[in-house]
Short mmCIF file of C-alpha atoms and ligand atoms in Angstrom, two decimals:
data_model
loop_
_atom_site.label_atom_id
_atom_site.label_comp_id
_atom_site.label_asym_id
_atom_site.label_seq_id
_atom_site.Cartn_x
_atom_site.Cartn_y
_atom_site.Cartn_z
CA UNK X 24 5.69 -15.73 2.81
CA UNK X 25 8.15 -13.68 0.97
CA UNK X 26 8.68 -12.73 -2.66
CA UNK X 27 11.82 -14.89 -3.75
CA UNK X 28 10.22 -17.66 -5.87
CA UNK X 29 10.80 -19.78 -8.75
CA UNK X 30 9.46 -19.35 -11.84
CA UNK X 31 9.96 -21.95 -14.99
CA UNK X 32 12.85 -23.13 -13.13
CA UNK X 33 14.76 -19.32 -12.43
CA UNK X 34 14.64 -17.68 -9.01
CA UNK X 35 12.85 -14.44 -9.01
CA UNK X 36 12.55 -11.28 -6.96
CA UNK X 37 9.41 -10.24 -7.42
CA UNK X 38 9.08 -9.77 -10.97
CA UNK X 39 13.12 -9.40 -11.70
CA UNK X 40 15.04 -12.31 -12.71
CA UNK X 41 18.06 -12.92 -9.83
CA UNK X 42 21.05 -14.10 -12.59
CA UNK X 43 19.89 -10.77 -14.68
CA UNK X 44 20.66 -9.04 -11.28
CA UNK X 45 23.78 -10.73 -10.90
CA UNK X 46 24.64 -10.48 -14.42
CA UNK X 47 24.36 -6.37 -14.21
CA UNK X 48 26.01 -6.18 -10.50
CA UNK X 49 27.94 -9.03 -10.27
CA UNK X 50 28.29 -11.43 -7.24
CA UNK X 51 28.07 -11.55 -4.32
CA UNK X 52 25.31 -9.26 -3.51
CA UNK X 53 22.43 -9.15 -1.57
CA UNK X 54 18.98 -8.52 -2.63
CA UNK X 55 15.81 -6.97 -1.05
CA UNK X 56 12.21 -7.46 -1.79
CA UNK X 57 10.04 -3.90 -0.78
CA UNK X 58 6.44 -6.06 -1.15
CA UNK X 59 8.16 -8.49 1.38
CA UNK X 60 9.08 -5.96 3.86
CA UNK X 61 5.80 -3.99 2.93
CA UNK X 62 3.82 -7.43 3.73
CA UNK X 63 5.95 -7.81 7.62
CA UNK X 64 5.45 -4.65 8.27
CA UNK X 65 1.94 -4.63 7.66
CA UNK X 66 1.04 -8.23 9.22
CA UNK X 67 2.29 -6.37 12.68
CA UNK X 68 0.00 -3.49 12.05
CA UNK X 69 -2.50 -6.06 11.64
CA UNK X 70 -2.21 -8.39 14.22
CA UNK X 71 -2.24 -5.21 17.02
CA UNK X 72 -5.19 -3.51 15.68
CA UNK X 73 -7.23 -2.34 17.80
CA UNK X 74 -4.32 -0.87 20.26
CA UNK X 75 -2.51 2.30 19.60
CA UNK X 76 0.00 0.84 18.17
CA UNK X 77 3.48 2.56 16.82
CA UNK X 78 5.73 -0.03 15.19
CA UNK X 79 9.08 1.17 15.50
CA UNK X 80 11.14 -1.22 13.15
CA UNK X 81 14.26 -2.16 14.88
CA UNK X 82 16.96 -0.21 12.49
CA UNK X 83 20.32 -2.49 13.40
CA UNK X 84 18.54 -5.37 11.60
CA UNK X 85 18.74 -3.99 8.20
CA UNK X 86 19.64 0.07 8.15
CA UNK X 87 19.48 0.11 4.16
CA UNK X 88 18.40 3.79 3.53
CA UNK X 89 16.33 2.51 0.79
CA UNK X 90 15.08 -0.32 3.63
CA UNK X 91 14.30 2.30 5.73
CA UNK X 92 12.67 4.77 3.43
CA UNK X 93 10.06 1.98 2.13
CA UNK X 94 9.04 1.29 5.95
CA UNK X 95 8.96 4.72 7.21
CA UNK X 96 6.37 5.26 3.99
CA UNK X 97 4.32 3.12 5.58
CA UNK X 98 4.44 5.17 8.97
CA UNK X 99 7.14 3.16 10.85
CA UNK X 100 8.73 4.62 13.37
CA UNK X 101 12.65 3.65 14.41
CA UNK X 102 14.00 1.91 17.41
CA UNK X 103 18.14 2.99 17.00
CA UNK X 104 20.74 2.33 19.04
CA UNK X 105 22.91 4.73 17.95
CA UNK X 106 23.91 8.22 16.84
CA UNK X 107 24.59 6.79 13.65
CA UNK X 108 21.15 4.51 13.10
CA UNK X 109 18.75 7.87 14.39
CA UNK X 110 20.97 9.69 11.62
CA UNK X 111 19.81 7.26 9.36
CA UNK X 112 16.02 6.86 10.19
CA UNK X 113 16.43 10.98 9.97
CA UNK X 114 18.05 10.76 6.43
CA UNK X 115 15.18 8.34 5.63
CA UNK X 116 12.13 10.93 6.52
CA UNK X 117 11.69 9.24 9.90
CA UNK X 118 11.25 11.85 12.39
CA UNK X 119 12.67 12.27 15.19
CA UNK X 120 8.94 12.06 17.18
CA UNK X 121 9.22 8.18 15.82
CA UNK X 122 12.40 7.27 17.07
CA UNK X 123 13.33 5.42 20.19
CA UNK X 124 16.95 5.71 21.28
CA UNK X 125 18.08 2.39 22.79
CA UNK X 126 21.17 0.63 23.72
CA UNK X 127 23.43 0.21 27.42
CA UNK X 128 26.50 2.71 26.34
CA UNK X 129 24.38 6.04 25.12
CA UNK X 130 27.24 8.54 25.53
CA UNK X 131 26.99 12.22 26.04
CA UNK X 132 27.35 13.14 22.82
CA UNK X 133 24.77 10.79 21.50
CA UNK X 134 22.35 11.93 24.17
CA UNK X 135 22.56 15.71 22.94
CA UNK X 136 21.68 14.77 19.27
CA UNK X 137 18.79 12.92 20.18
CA UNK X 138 17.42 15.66 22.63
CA UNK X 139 18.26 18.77 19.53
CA UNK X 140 16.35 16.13 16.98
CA UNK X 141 13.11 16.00 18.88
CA UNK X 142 13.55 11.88 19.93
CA UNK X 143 10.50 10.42 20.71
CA UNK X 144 11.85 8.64 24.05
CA UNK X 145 15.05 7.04 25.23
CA UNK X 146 14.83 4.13 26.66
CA UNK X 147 17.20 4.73 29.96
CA UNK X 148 19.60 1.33 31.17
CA UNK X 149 21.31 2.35 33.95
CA UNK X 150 21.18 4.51 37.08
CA UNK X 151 24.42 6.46 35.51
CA UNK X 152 23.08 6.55 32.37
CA UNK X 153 19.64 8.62 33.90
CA UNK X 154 21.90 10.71 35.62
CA UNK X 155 23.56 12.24 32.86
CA UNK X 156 20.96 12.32 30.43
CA UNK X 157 19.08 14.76 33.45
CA UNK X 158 22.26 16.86 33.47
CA UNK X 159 22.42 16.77 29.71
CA UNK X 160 18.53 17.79 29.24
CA UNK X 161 19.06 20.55 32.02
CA UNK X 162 21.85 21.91 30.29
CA UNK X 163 19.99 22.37 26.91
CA UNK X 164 16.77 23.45 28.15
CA UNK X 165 15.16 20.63 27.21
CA UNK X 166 13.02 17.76 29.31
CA UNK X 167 14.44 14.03 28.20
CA UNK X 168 11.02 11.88 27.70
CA UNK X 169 12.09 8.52 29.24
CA UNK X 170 11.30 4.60 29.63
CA UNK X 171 13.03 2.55 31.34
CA UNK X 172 14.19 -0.46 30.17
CA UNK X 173 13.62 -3.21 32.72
CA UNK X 174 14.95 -6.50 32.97
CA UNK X 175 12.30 -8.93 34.08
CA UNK X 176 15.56 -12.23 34.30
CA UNK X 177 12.77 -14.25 32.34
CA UNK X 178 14.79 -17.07 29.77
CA UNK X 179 13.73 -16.40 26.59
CA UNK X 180 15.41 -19.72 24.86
CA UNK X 181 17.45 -18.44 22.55
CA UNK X 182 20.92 -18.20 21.39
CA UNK X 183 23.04 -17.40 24.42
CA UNK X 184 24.42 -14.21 21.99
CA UNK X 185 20.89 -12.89 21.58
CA UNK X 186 19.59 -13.03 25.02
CA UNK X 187 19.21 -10.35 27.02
CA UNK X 188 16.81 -10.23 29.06
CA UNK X 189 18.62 -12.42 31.80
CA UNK X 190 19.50 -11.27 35.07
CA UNK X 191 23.27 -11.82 34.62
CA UNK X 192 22.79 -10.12 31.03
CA UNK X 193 24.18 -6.59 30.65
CA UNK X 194 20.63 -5.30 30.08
CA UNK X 195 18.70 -3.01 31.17
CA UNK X 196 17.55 -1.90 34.99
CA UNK X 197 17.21 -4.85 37.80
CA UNK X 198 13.39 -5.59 37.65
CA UNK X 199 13.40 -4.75 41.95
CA UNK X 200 15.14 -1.51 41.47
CA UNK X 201 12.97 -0.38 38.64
CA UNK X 202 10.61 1.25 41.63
CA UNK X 203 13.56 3.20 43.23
CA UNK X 204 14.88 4.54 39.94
CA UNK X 205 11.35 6.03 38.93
CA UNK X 206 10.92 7.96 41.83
CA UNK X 207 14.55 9.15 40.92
CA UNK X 208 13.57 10.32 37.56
CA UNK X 209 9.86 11.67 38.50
CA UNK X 210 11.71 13.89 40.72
CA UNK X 211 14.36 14.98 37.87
CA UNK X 212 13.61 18.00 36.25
CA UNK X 213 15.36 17.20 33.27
CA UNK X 214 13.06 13.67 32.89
CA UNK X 215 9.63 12.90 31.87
CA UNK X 216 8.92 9.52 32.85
CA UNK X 217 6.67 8.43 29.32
CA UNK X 218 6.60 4.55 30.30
CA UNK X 219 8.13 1.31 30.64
CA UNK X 220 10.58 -0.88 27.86
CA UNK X 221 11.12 -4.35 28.06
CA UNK X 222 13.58 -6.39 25.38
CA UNK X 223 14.38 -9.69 26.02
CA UNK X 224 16.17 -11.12 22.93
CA UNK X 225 16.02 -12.05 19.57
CA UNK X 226 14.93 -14.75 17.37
CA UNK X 227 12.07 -16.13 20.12
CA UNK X 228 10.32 -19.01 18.88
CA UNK X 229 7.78 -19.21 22.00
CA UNK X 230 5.31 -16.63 23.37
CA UNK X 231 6.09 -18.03 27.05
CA UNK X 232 8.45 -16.36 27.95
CA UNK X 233 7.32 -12.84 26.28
CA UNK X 234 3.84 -13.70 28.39
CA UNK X 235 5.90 -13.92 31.57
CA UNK X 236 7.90 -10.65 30.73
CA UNK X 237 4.70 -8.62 30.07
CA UNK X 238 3.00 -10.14 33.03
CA UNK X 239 5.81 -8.27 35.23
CA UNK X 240 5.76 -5.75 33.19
CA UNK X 241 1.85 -4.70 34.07
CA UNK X 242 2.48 -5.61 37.48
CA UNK X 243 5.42 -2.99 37.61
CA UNK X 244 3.10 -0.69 35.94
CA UNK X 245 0.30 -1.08 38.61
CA UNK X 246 3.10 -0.41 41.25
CA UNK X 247 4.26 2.75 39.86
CA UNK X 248 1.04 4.16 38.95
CA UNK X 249 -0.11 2.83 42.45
CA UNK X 250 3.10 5.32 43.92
CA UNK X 251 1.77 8.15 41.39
CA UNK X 252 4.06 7.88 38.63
CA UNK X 253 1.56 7.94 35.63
CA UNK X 254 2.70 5.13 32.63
CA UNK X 255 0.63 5.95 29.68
CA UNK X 256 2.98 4.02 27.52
CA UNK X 257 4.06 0.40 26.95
CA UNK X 258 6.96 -0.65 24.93
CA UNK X 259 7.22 -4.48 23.98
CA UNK X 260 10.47 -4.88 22.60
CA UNK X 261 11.15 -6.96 19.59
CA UNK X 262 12.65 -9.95 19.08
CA UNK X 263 9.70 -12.20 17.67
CA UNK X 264 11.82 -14.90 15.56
CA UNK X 265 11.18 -15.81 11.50
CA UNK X 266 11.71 -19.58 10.00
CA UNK X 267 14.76 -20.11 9.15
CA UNK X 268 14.29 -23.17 7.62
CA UNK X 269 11.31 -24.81 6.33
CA UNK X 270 11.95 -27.79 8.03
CA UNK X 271 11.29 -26.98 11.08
CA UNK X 272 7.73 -25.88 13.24
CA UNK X 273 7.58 -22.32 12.34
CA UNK X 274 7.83 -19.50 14.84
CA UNK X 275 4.62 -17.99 16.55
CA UNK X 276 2.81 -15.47 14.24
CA UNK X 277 2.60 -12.15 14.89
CA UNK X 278 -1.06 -12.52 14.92
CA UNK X 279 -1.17 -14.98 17.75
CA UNK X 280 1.44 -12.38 19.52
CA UNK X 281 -1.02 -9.81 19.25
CA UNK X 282 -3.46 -11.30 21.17
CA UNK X 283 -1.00 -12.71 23.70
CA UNK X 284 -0.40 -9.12 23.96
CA UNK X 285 -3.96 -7.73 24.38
CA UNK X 286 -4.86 -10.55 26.67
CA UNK X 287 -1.51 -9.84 29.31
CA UNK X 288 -2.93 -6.15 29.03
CA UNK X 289 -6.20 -6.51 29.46
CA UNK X 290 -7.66 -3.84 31.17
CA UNK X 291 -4.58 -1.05 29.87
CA UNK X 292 -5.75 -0.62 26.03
CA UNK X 293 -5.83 2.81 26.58
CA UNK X 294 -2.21 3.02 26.92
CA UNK X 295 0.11 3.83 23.75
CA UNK X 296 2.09 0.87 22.65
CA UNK X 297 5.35 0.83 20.93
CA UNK X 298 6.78 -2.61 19.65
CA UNK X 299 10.40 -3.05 18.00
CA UNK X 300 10.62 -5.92 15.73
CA UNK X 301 13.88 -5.70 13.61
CA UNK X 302 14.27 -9.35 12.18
CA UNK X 303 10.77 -10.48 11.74
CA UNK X 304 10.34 -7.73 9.39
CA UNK X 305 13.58 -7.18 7.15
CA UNK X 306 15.27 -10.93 7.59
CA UNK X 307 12.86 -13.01 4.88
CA UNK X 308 12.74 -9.43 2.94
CA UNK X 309 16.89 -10.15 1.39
CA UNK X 310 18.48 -12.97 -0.05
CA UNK X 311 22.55 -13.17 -0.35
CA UNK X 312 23.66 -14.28 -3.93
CA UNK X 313 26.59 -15.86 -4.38
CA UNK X 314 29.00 -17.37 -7.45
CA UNK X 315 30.34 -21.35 -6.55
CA UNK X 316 34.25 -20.65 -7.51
CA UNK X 317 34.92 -23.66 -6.94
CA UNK X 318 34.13 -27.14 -6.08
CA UNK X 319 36.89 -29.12 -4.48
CA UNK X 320 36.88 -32.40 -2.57
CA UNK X 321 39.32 -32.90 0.02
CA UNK X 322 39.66 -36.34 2.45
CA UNK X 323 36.49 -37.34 1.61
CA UNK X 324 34.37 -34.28 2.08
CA UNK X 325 33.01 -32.08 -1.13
CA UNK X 326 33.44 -28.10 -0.55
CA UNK X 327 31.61 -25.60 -2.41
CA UNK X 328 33.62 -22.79 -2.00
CA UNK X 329 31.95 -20.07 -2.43
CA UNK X 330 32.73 -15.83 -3.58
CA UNK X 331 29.97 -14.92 -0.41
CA UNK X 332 32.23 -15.21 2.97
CA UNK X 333 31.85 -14.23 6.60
CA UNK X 334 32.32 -10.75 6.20
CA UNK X 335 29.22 -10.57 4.01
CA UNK X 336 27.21 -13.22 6.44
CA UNK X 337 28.73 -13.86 9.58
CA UNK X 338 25.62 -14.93 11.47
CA UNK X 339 26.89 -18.70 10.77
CA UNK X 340 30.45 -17.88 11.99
CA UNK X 341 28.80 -15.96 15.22
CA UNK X 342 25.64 -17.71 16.03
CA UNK X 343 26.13 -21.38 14.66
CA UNK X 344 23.07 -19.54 12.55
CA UNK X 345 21.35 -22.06 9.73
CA UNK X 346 20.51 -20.80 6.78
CA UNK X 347 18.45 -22.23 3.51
CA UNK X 348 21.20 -22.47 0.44
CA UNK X 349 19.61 -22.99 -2.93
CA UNK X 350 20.51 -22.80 -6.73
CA UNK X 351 18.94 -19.97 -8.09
CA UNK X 352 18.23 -22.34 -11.45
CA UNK X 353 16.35 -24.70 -9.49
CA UNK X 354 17.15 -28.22 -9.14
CA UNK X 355 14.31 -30.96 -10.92
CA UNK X 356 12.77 -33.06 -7.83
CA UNK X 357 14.90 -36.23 -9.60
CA UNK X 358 18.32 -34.29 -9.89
CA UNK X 359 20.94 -35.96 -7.80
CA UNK X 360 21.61 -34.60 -4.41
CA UNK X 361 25.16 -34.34 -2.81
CA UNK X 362 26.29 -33.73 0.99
CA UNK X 363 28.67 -30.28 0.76
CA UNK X 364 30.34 -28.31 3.39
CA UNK X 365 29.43 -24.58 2.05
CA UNK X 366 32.24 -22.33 2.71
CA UNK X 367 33.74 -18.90 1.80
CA UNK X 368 37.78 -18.13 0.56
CA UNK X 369 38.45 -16.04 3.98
CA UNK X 370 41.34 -17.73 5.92
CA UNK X 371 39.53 -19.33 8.76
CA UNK X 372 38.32 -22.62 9.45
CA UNK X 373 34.75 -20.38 10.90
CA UNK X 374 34.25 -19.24 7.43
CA UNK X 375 31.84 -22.05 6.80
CA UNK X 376 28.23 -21.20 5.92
CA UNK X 377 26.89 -25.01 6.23
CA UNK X 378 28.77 -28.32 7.44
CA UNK X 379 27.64 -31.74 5.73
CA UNK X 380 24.58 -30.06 4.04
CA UNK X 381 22.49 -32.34 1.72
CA UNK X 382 21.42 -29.81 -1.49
CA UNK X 383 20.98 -30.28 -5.22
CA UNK X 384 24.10 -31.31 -6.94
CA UNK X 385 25.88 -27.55 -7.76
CA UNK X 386 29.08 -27.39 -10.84
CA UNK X 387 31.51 -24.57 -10.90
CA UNK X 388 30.67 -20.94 -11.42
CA UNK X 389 26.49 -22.02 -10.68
CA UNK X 390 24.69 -19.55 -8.81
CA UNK X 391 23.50 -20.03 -5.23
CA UNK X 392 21.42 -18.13 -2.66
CA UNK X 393 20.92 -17.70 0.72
CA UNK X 394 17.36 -17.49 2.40
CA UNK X 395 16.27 -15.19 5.06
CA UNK X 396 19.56 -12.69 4.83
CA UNK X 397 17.88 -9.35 4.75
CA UNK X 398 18.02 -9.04 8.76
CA UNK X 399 21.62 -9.27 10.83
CA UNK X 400 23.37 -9.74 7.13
CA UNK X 401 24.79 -6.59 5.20
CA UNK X 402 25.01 -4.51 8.44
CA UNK X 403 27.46 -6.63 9.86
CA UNK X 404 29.48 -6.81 6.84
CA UNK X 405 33.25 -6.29 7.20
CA UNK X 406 36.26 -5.94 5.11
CA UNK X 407 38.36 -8.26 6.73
CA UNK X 408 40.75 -9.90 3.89
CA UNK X 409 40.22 -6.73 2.57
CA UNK X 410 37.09 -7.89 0.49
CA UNK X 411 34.82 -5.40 -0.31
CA UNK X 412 31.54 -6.27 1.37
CA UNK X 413 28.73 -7.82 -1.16
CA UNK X 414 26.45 -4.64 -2.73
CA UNK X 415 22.93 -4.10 -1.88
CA UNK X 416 20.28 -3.91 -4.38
CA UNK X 417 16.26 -3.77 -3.91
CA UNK X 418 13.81 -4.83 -5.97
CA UNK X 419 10.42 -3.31 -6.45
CA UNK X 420 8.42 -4.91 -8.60
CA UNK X 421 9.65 -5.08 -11.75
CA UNK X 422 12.47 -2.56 -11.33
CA UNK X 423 15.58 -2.79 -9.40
CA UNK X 424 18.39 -0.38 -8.13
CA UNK X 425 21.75 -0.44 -6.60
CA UNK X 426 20.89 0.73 -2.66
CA UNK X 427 24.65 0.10 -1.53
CA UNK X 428 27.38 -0.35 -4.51
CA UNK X 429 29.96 -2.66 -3.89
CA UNK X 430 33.31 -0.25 -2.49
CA UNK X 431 36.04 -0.17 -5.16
CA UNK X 432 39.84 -1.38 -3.80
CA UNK X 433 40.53 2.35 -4.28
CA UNK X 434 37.69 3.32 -1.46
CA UNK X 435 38.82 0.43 0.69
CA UNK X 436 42.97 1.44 0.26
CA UNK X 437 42.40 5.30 0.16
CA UNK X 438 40.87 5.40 4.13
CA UNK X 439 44.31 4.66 5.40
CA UNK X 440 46.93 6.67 5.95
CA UNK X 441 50.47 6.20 5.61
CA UNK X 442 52.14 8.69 8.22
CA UNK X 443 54.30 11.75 6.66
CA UNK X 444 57.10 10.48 9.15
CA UNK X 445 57.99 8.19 6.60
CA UNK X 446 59.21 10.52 4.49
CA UNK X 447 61.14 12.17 6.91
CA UNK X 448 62.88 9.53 8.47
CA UNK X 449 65.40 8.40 6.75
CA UNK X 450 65.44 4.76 5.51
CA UNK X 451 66.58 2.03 7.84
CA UNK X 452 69.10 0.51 6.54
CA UNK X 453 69.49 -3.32 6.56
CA UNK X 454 71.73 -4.27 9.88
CA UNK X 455 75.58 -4.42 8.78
CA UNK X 456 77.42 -7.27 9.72
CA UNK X 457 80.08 -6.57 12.59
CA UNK X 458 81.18 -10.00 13.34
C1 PLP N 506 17.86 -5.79 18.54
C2 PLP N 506 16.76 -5.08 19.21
C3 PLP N 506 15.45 -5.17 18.73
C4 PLP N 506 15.08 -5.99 17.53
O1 PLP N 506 15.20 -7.36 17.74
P1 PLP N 506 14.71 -8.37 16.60
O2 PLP N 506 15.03 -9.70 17.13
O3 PLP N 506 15.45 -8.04 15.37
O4 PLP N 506 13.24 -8.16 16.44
C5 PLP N 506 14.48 -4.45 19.38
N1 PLP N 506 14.75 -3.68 20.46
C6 PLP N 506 16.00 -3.59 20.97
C7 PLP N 506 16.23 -2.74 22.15
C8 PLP N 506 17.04 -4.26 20.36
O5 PLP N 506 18.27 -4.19 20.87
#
């Protein structure tokens, strides 16, 4: 359930009107809901009661300060895969004891900040990437706590771009080398082995495969502990996947993947658990509002062309992703409907949100919206065509505030730099004619 609902025809968020938001920021522009992320975050705390339990929301989903400041309220901790995400969870009030540093290419550099900021753990990928991190830890003093992230080459049926917990994926530690490389580390004395990661992808809409990846993962666990390497903590990943659409059967609840969860680990509640959902939390929390500029029928086909494009929302143009697109005056159950292809103004044929979609007939300059944006949306805008990405703006209540403003041509022009050779140089002048 999420807080984006019609009332006497208008779409709200929460308790503010979306065409008054659009009307102060203008469009496109996306918009969060803080009870909606409040309610995600607090269904996961829910459904793994019982277990020690940190919930460290998954920050390249939706790295919003404000997003991030209304979960780590709550006590959420941060799973970033970056320098720059753990600078944000810190700039947030997350502390560095409730952030988990993930990711494949963890350079030096990035390695060093998270040790001097007190990281919770870093969840190692690589035999290389254990290596240095000793070194690095040795050569400030410090002792690297470390899980290792372990690839258990289950499917998890999803998008081919979101899986990654496949043995040909570039994830993580081969599940029958994960014994060698812990002995490695217990024997580091930069490393503290804390426990065992597993990810496997994003967007699941079955516990299966999660149940067969956990079931490895205890079996690892009795293996090391059975070699003496203590593993007092599990991390489950993310990854659990949201409806997209109401059409279709809905995803598994995070309550039913809670007790999948304490039923695989029966027998090892005493352990710490960390879990990293990123989408389930933030993607039903934001809507993307856009402006119809035009409506144009060409050979046949109607296009609602739209002032949203794939630099605001490229999940379409990436993952083939479906999303909901509604009027934000809604339609009256006897309106006509019409079949549109949805599309932005950018100049490429992928710059289509929706192909052949049946909606509520939509005129020129209406309003539409986007459903389940808030995760995978803003933080992959770009500015390609030079557009500045759509603004962010959260709603609490009955209040609402500008969390990203939309970048003037001024801030987008004024990062380049046109080289002080050119005013050196002199001129080229135009080739003379020597024939
Ligand atoms: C992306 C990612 C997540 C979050 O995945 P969601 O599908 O958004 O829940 C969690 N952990 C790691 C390591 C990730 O890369």
């Amino acid at each position: 359930m999420d807080h984006f609902l019609y009332r006497n025809g208008a779409l709200y968020a929460e308790d503010v009107a979306v065409a008054e938001i659009a009307e102060a920021v203008g469009t496109p522009f996306y918009c969060y809901s803080t009870a909606t992320l409040e309610r995600h975050y607090r269904l996961f705390d829910e459904a793994l009661e019982g277990l020690d339990c940190l919930i460290c929301y998954a920050v390249k989903a939706n790295s919003n300060l404000a997003v991030l400041k209304t979960l780590g309220r709550l006590g959420s901790g941060a799973d970033v895969v970056s320098e720059g995400e753990f600078r944000r969870a810190l700039a947030a009030g997350i502390p560095g004891e409730r952030v988990i540093f993930s990711g494949v290419g963890k350079t030096r550099q990035e390695l060093e900040f998270a040790l001097n900021n007190d990281v919770r753990q870093i969840n190692v990928e690589s035999e290389p990437e254990l290596e240095l991190l000793n070194e690095v830890a040795l050569s400030l003093n410090a002792v690297a706590p470390v899980s290792m992230r372990v690839n258990p080459d289950v499917d998890a049926k999803t998008h081919e771009k979101i899986s990654t917990g496949k043995a040909e994926n570039k994830f993580g530690i081969a599940y029958e080398d994960a014994p060698r490389l812990y002995r490695k580390a217990a024997e580091m004395q930069g490393i503290r082995v804390v426990g065992v990661d597993m990810h496997i992808g994003s967007q699941l809409t079955d516990l299966e495969p999660y149940e067969q990846a956990y079931s490895l993962m205890r079996d690892l666990i009795e293996r090391l502990e059975a070699d003496g390497i203590p593993i007092p903590r599990i991390d489950l990943g993310g990854g659990l996947g949201v409806p997209y659409t109401r059409d279709n059967q809905p995803p598994p609840l995070p309550f039913d993947y809670g007790a999948m969860v304490r039923r695989v680990f029966a027998g090892m509640h005493d352990r710490e658990f960390e879990i990293e959902p990123g989408r389930l939390i933030a993607a039903n929390a934001g809507i993307l509002v856009a402006k119809t500029v035009y409506v144009k029928e060409n050979a046949g086909r109607q296009f609602l062309i739209l002032d949203a494009a794939m630099n605001d929302l490229v999940r379409p143009a990436l993952y083939d992703a479906w999303h909901d697109i509604d009027p934000v005056n809604e339609a009256s159950a006897n309106d006509t409907k019409q079949t549109y292809d949805v599309v932005g103004p950018i100049c490429e044929s992928g710059d289509t949100f929706a192909k052949q979609r049946l909606m509520p007939k939509i005129e020129q300059n209406d309003l539409v919206f986007f459903r389940s944006a808030g995760a995978y949306g803003a933080v992959m805008a770009s500015e390609y065509n030079t557009r500045p990405p759509a603004p962010e703006v959260i709603v609490s209540k009955d209040r609402f505030v500008i969390a990203r403003p939309r970048l003037t041509y001024d801030d987008m022009l004024g990062k380049d730099c046109i080289p002080e050779w050119f005013e050196e140089d002199e001129t080229p002048q135009p080739p003379t004619d020597t024939a």
